[in-house]
XYZ file of C-alpha atoms in Angstrom:
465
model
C -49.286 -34.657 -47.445
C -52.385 -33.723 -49.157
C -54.523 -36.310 -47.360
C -52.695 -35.816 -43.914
C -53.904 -32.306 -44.127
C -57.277 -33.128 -45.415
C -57.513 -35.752 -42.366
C -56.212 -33.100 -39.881
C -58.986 -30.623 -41.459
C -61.497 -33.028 -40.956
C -60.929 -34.424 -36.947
C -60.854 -30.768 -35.994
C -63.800 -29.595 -37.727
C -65.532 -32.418 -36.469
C -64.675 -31.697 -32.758
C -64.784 -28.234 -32.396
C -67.838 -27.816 -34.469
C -69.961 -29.312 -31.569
C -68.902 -27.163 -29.060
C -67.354 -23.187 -30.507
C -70.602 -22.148 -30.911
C -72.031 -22.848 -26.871
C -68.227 -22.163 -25.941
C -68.630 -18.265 -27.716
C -72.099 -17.946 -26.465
C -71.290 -18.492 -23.647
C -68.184 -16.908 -22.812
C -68.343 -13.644 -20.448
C -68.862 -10.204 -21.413
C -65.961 -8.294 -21.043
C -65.818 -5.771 -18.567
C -65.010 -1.764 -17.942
C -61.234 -1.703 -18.206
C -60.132 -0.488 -14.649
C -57.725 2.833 -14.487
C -54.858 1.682 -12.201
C -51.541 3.108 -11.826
C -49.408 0.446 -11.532
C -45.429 1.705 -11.354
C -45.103 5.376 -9.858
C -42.640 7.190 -11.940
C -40.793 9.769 -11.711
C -42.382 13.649 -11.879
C -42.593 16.162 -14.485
C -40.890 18.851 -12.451
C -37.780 21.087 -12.706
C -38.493 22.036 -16.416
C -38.317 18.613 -17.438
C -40.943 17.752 -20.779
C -43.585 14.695 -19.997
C -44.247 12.119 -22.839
C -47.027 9.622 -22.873
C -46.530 6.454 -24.754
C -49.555 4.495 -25.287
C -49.398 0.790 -25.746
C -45.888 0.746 -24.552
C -46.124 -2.400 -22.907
C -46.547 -3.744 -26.539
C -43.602 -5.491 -29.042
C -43.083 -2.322 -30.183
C -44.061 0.273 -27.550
C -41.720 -1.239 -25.109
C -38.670 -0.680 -26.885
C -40.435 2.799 -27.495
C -40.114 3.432 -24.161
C -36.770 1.861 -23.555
C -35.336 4.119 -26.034
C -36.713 6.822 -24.732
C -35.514 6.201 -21.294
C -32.394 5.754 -22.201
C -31.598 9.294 -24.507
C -33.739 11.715 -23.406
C -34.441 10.543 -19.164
C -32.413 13.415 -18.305
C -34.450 15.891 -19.631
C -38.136 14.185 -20.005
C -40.579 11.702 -17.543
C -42.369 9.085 -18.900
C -45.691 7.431 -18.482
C -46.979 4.758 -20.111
C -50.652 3.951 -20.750
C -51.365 0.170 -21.674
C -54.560 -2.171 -21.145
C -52.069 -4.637 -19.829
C -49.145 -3.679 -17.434
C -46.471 -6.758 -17.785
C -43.194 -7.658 -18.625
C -43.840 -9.658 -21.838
C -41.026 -7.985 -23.366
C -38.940 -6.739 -20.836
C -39.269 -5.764 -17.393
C -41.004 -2.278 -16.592
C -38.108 0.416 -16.778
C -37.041 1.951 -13.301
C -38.937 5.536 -13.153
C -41.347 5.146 -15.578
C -45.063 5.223 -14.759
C -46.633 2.419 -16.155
C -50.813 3.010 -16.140
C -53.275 0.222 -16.372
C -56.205 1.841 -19.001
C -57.993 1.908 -21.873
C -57.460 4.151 -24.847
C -61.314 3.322 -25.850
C -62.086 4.603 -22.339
C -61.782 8.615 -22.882
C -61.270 9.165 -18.759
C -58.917 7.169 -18.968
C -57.174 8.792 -21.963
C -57.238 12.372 -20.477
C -56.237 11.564 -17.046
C -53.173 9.943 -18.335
C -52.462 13.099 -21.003
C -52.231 15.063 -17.708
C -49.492 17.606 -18.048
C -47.884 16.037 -20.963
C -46.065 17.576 -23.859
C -46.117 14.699 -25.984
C -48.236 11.504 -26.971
C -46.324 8.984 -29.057
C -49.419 6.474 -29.910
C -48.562 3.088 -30.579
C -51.559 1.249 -28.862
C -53.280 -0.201 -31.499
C -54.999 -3.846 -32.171
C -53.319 -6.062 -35.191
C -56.337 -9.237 -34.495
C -56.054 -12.070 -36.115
C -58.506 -14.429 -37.865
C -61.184 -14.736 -34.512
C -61.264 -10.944 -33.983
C -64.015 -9.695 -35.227
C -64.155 -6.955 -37.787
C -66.011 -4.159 -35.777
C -63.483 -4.407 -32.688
C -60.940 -2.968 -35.009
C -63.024 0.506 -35.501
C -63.586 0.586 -32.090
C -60.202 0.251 -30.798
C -57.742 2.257 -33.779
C -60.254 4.671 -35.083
C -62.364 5.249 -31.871
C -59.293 4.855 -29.713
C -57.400 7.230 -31.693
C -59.972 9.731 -31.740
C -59.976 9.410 -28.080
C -56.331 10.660 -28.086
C -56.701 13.414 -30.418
C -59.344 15.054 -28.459
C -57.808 14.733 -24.799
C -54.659 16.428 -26.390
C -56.482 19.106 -27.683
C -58.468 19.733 -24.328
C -55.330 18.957 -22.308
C -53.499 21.536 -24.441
C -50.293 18.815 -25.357
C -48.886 20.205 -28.674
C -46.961 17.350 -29.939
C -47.736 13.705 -30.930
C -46.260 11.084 -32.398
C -48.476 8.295 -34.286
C -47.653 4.891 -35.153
C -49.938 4.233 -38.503
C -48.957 1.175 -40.956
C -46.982 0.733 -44.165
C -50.688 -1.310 -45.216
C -52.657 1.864 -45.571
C -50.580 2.433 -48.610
C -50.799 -0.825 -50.000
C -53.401 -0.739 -52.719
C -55.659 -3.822 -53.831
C -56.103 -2.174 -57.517
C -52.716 -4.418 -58.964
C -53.816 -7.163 -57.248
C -55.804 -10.610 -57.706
C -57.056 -12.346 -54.779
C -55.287 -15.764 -54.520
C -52.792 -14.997 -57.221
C -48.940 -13.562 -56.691
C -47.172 -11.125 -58.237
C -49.260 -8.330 -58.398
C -48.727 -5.262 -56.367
C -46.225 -2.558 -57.345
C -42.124 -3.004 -57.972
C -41.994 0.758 -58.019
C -41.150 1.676 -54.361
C -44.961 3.975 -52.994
C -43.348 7.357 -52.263
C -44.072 8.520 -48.366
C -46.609 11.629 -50.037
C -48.951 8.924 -50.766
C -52.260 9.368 -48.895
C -53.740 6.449 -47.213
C -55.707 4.584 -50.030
C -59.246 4.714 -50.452
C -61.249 2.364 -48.606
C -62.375 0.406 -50.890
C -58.947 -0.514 -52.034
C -57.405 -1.546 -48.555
C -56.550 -4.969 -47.473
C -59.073 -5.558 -44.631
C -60.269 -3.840 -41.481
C -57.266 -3.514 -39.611
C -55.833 -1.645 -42.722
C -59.283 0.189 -43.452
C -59.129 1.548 -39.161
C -55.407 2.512 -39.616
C -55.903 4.406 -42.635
C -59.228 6.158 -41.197
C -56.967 7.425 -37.631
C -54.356 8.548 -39.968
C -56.522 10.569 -41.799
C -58.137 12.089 -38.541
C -54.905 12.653 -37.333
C -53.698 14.625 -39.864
C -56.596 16.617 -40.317
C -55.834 17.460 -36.549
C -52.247 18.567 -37.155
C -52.003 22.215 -36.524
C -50.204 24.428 -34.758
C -52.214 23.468 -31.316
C -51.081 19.761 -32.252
C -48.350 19.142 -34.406
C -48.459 15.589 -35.542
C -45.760 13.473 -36.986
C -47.328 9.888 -38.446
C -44.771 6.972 -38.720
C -45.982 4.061 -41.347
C -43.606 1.229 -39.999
C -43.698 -2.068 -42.432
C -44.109 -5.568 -40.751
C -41.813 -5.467 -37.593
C -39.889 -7.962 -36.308
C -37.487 -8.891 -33.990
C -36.308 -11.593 -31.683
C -39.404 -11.245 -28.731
C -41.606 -10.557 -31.710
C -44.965 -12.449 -31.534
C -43.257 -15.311 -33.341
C -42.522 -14.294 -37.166
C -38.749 -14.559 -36.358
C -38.833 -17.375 -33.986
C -41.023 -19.279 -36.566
C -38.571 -18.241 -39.226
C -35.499 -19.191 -37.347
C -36.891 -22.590 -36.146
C -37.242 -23.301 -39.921
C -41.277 -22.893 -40.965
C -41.454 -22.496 -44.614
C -42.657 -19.297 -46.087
C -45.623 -18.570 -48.306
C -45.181 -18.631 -52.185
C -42.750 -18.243 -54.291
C -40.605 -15.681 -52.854
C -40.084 -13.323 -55.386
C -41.867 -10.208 -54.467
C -40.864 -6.872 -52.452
C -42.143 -6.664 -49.136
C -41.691 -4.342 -46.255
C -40.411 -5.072 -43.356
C -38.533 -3.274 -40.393
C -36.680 -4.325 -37.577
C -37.904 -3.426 -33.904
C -34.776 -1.247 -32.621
C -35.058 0.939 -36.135
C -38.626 1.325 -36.071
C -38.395 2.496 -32.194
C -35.741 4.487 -32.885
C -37.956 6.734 -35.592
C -40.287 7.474 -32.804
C -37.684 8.579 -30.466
C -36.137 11.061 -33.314
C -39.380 12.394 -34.243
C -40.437 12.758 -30.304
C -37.151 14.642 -30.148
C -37.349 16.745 -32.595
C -40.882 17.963 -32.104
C -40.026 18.568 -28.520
C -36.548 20.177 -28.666
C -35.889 21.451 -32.335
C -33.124 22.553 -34.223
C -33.589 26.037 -33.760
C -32.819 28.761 -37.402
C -31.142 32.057 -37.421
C -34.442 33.526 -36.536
C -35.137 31.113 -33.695
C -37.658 29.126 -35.242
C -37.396 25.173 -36.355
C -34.697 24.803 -39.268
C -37.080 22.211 -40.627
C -40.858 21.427 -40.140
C -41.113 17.535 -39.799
C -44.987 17.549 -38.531
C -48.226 16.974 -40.808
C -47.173 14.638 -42.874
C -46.318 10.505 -42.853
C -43.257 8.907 -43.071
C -42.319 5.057 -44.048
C -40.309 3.025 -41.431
C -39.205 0.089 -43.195
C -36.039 -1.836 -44.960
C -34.986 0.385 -47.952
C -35.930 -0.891 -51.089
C -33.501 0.837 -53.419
C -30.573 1.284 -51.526
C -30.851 -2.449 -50.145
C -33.372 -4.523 -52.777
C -34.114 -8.146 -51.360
C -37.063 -10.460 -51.580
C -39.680 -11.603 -49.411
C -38.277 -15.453 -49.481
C -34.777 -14.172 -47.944
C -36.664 -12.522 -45.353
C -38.519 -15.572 -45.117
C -35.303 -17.672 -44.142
C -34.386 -18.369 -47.505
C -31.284 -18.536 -49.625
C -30.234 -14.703 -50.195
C -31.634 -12.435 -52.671
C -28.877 -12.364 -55.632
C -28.796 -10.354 -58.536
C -30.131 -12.885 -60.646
C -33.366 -12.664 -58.567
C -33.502 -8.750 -59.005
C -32.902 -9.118 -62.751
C -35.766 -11.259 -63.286
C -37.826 -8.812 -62.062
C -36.674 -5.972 -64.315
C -34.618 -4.631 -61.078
C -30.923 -3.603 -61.180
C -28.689 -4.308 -58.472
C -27.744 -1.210 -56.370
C -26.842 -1.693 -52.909
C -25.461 1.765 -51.505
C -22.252 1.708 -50.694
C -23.028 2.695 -47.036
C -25.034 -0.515 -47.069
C -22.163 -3.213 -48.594
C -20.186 -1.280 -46.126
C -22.261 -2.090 -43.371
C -22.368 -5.782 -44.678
C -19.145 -6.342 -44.785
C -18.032 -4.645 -41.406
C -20.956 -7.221 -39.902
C -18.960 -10.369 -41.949
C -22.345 -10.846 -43.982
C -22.679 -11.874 -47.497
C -23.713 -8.921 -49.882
C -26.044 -9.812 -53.122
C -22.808 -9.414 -54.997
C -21.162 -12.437 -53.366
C -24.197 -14.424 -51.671
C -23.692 -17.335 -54.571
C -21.823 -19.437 -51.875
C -23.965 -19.145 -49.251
C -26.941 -19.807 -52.134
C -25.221 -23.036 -52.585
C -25.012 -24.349 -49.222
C -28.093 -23.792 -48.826
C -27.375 -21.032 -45.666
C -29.753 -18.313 -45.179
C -28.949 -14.685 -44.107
C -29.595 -15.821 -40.898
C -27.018 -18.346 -40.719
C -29.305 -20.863 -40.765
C -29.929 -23.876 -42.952
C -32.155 -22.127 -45.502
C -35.703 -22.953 -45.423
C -38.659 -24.059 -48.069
C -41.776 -22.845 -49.042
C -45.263 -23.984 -49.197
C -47.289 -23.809 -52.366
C -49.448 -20.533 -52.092
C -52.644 -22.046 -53.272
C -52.487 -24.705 -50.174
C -51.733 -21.405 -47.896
C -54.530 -19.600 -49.649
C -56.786 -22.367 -49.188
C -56.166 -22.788 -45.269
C -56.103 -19.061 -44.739
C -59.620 -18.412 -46.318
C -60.989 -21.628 -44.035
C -59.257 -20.344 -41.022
C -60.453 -16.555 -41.040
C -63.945 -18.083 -41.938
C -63.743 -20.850 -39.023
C -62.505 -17.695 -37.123
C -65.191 -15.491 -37.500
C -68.179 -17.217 -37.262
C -67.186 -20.022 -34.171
C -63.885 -18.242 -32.666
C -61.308 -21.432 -33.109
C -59.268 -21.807 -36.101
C -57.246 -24.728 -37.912
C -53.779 -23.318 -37.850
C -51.892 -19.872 -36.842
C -54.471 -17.363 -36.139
C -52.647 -14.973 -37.933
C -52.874 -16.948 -41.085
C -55.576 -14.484 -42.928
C -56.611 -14.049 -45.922
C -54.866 -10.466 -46.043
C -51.793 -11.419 -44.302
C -51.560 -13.918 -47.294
C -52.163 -11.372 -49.951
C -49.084 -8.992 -48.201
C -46.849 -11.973 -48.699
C -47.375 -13.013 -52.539
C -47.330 -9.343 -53.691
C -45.282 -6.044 -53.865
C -45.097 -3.258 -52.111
C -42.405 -1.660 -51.074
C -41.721 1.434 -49.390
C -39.764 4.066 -50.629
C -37.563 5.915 -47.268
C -36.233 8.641 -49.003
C -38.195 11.407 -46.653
C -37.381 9.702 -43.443
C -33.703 9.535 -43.885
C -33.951 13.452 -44.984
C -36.106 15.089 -42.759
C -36.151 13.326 -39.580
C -32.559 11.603 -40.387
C -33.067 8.132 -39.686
C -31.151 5.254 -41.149
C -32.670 1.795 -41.428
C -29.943 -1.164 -40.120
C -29.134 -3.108 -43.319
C -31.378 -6.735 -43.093
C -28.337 -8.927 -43.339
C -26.844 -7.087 -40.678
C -29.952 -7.444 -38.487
C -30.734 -11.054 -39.794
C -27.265 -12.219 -38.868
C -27.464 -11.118 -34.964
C -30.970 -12.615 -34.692
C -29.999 -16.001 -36.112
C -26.895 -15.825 -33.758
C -29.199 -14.818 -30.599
C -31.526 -17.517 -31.489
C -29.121 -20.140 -31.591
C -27.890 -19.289 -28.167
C -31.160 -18.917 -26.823
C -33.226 -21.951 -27.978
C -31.323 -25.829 -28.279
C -33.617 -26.514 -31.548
C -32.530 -23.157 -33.165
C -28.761 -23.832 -32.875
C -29.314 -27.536 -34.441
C -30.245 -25.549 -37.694
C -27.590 -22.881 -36.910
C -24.559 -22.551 -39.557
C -22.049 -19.540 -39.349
C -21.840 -16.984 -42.402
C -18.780 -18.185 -44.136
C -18.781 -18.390 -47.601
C -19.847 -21.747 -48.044
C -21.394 -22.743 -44.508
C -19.277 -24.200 -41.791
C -19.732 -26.423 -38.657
C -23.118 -26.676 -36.891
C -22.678 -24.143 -33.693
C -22.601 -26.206 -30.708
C -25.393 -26.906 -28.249
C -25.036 -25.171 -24.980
C-alpha cells in the first residue's frame, strides 16, 4: 500500500509539476462581481419585517432561508445576497429575492441591507488547501466588516452571525502531528475567541477576528447574536457524509471529542435567534423577558448530555461506554436523549454492543476503518504545500493540515447557554445518523450495497432499487 501510494505521489508530481506553475500564471484575473437581482421577491410592505440572509445559496444558508420561509413568511420578506445564485442545494424558494453580489463589494452590501430589519450572515469562505491564506481576510474579516457598517448606516438593528466552533479551539494542548491533545472538558460558550496566535489557521484566525468586530459592534443600534456552529453536515453537504456513507475510512484512532452539528439544527438556531431579536417575548414592563444579543453561542452535538467519539461520527462502530471510560468519561446520556433513541429504533451507548459486533455503524451501514494518522498527516502537509505554492493537490483539497489536527484532538462544545437562552435543542446523532444512512441508501445504488438496518445484530442488505 505503502509503495502504491508512494508511486501515485510520484506520477502526479511528475506531471503536474511541468505545467501548475504556467497553468496559475496564467489563469485570468478575476473580475468585479456584478450586482444582479436575480429572483424578484416578494415586498416589505403591510408591516411585514425584511431579513437579509447572506450566503444563503450556501450548504448552510439555504436551509437558512428555507426555514425561514417556512415559519415566519407570514409576517417577514426575504432577500438573499450570494456571489452565486443556483440551486446547488435546492431550488430558489418561491418569493424570495435571491441577489447576485459580493459581500467584499460594500455597494453591493448596502444596496441589498435596503430597508431591512435583520442580517443573518452566513456568507463566509471555508478554502481548502489551494486557497490562499490572504483571500480568507479579505472575504470573512473584510466582508464582515462590510456588513457591520452598511447596517449601521442603513439603520437595521438586528443581526444574526454565523462564526465557528474553531475560534474556540485552542492550539496550547496540542502537538502538531500527534492525537489526543485538545481538551475533554466541554469549552463553555463565555469563552472569547482565542488569541491569534493559538488558532488553527487562517480561516479560524478571520472567523475569530469578525467575531470580535462584531461584538464590539453590538449595541443597542445593532444588537448582535453570534452562533459558533461545529462541523456541519448533512446529506447535500460538500461530501463529509456522502464520503462517510460510501465507506472512506476516517483519520486516526477515533477516540477523541469532536464537534459536529447537523444542517436542519444548526439552521434552525438562526431562525430562533432571528425570531427572537425581531419579535421578543415581551416582560410585565413591556420590555424583552430575556436579552439573548452580545454574546456567542455553540451550535453543535451535546457533549454531556449525548458523549460519542469522533470514529462513530466517522462511520464507525458506536461509541460504548467502554470507550468513554477509557477516557476518564462517565456515561450519561439524558434521558430526553435515550428517549429520543429509542422512539427513532436506534441503539443507545447502553446497548450498542450488538451492533459493535456486527460490525454496523450508527448509520446502518457496514462500519468503516481508519487510516493511520501519520500517513494522513503526511499527505495533508504535502497537499496544502502542493496547494499553495502550484494550485493542484494530491488528494481531497480539503485534506489540510488543520482539518487534520480538528480530527485527532478534543474539543468539544459545551450547549448549555443555547438550550437556555435561545431554547434550542440539538437532534440526538444516532437519530440524525440513522435517517441519513437510510436516505443514502435510497438515493445512491453503491450506498445501499453497504446498507444494513439497525437491529441489534445487523440484518439483510436493503435491496437495490
Amino acid at each position: 500500500m505503502v509503495c502504491a501510494i508512494a508511486l501515485a505521489i510520484g506520477v502526479k508530481l511528475g506531471f503536474f509539476f511541468l505545467f501548475a506553475y504556467k497553468t496559475q500564471k496564467d489563469a485570468p484575473l478575476p473580475k468585479n462581481q456584478p450586482f444582479d437581482i436575480v429572483q424578484k421577491g416578494e415586498e416589505k410592505g403591510d408591516g411585514r419585517k425584511r431579513i437579509l440572509v447572506t450566503g444563503g445559496c450556501g450548504f448552510l444558508g439555504s436551509h437558512i432561508v428555507r426555514q425561514l420561509k417556512d415559519r415566519v413568511g407570514n409576517k417577514a420578506s426575504l432577500v438573499v445576497l450570494d456571489a452565486a445564485v443556483h440551486d446547488k442545494f435546492g431550488p430558489l424558494v418561491p418569493g424570495v429575492t435571491y441577489i447576485k453580489g459580493d459581500i467584499t463589494t460594500y455597494t453591493h452590501v448596502h444596496s441589498a441591507l435596503a430597508n431591512c430589519d435583520c442580517v443573518v450572515h452566513t456568507a463566509a469562505l471555508v478554502g481548502d488547501s489551494t486557497t490562499p491564506r490572504s483571500t480568507f481576510a479579505r472575504v470573512n474579516e473584510q466582508g464582515t466588516k462590510n456588513i457591520v457598517e452598511a447596517a449601521l448606516e442603513r439603520d437595521v438593528r438586528n443581526m444574526v452571525y454565523t462564526s465557528s466552533a474553531s475560534v474556540v479551539f485552542s492550539l496550547a494542548n496540542v502537538r502538531p502531528g500527534v492525537t489526543g491533545g485538545g481538551s475533554l472538558a466541554p469549552i463553555l460558550e463565555t469563552e472569547p475567541a482565542r488569541p491569534e496566535a493559538e488558532l488553527n489557521g487562517a480561516y479560524a484566525k478571520s472567523k475569530a477576528a469578525a467575531e470580535r468586530l462584531v461584538l464590539a459592534a453590538s449595541s443597542h443600534a445593532l444588537r448582535v447574536v453570534v452562533l459558533r456552529p461545529g462541523g456541519v453536515y448533512g446529506m447535500a453537504d460538500s461530501g463529509m457524509t456522502p464520503q462517510i456513507l460510501a465507506g472512506q475510512p476516517w483519520v486516526g484512532p477515533g477516540k477523541v471529542r469532536v464537534p459536529f452539528v447537523w444542517v436542519e439544527d444548526a439552521a434552525r438556531a438562526h431562525v430562533l435567534a432571528a425570531e427572537q431579536l425581531l419579535w421578543p417575548q415581551l416582560g410585565p414592563d413591556g420590555s424583552p423577558a430575556k436579552r439573548i444579543h452580545g454574546r456567542a453561542y455553540h451550535i453543535t452535538h451535546d457533549p454531556v448530555r449525548e458523549p460519542l467519539l469522533y470514529h462513530e461520527f466517522g462511520g464507525g462502530v458506536p461509541t460504548a461506554i467502554e470507550d468513554l471510560a477509557a477516557l476518564g468519561i462517565a456515561d450519561r446520556s439524558h434521558p430526553d436523549v435515550v428517549k429520543a433513541e429509542e422512539q427513532a429504533g436506534v441503539h443507545t451507548t447502553r446497548n450498542c454492543a450488538a451492533l459493535r459486533a456486527a460490525r454496523v455503524s450508527a448509520y446502518g451501514c457496514v462500519a468503516n476503518s481508519s487510516v493511520p494518522f501519520p500517513v494522513v498527516w503526511f499527505l495533508a502537509r504535502l497537499n496544502f504545500w502542493l496547494g499553495q505554492r502550484f494550485g493542484f493537490v494530491l488528494v481531497d483539497a480539503r485534506s489540510t493540515p488543520e482539518n487534520m489536527i480538528y480530527a485527532s484532538n478534543h474539543w468539544p462544545c459545551d450547549v448549555r447557554d443555547a438550550r437556555a437562552v435561545l431554547g434550542w435543542e440539538p437532534t440526538p446523532f444516532r437519530v440524525v445518523a440513522a435517517a441519513l444512512g437510510e436516505a443514502g441508501a435510497d438515493a445512491d445504488p453503491k450506498a445501499a450495497k453497504r446498507y444494513k438496518s439497525l437491529t441489534v445484530g445487523g440484518a439483510e442488505e436493503k435491496k437495490t432499487k
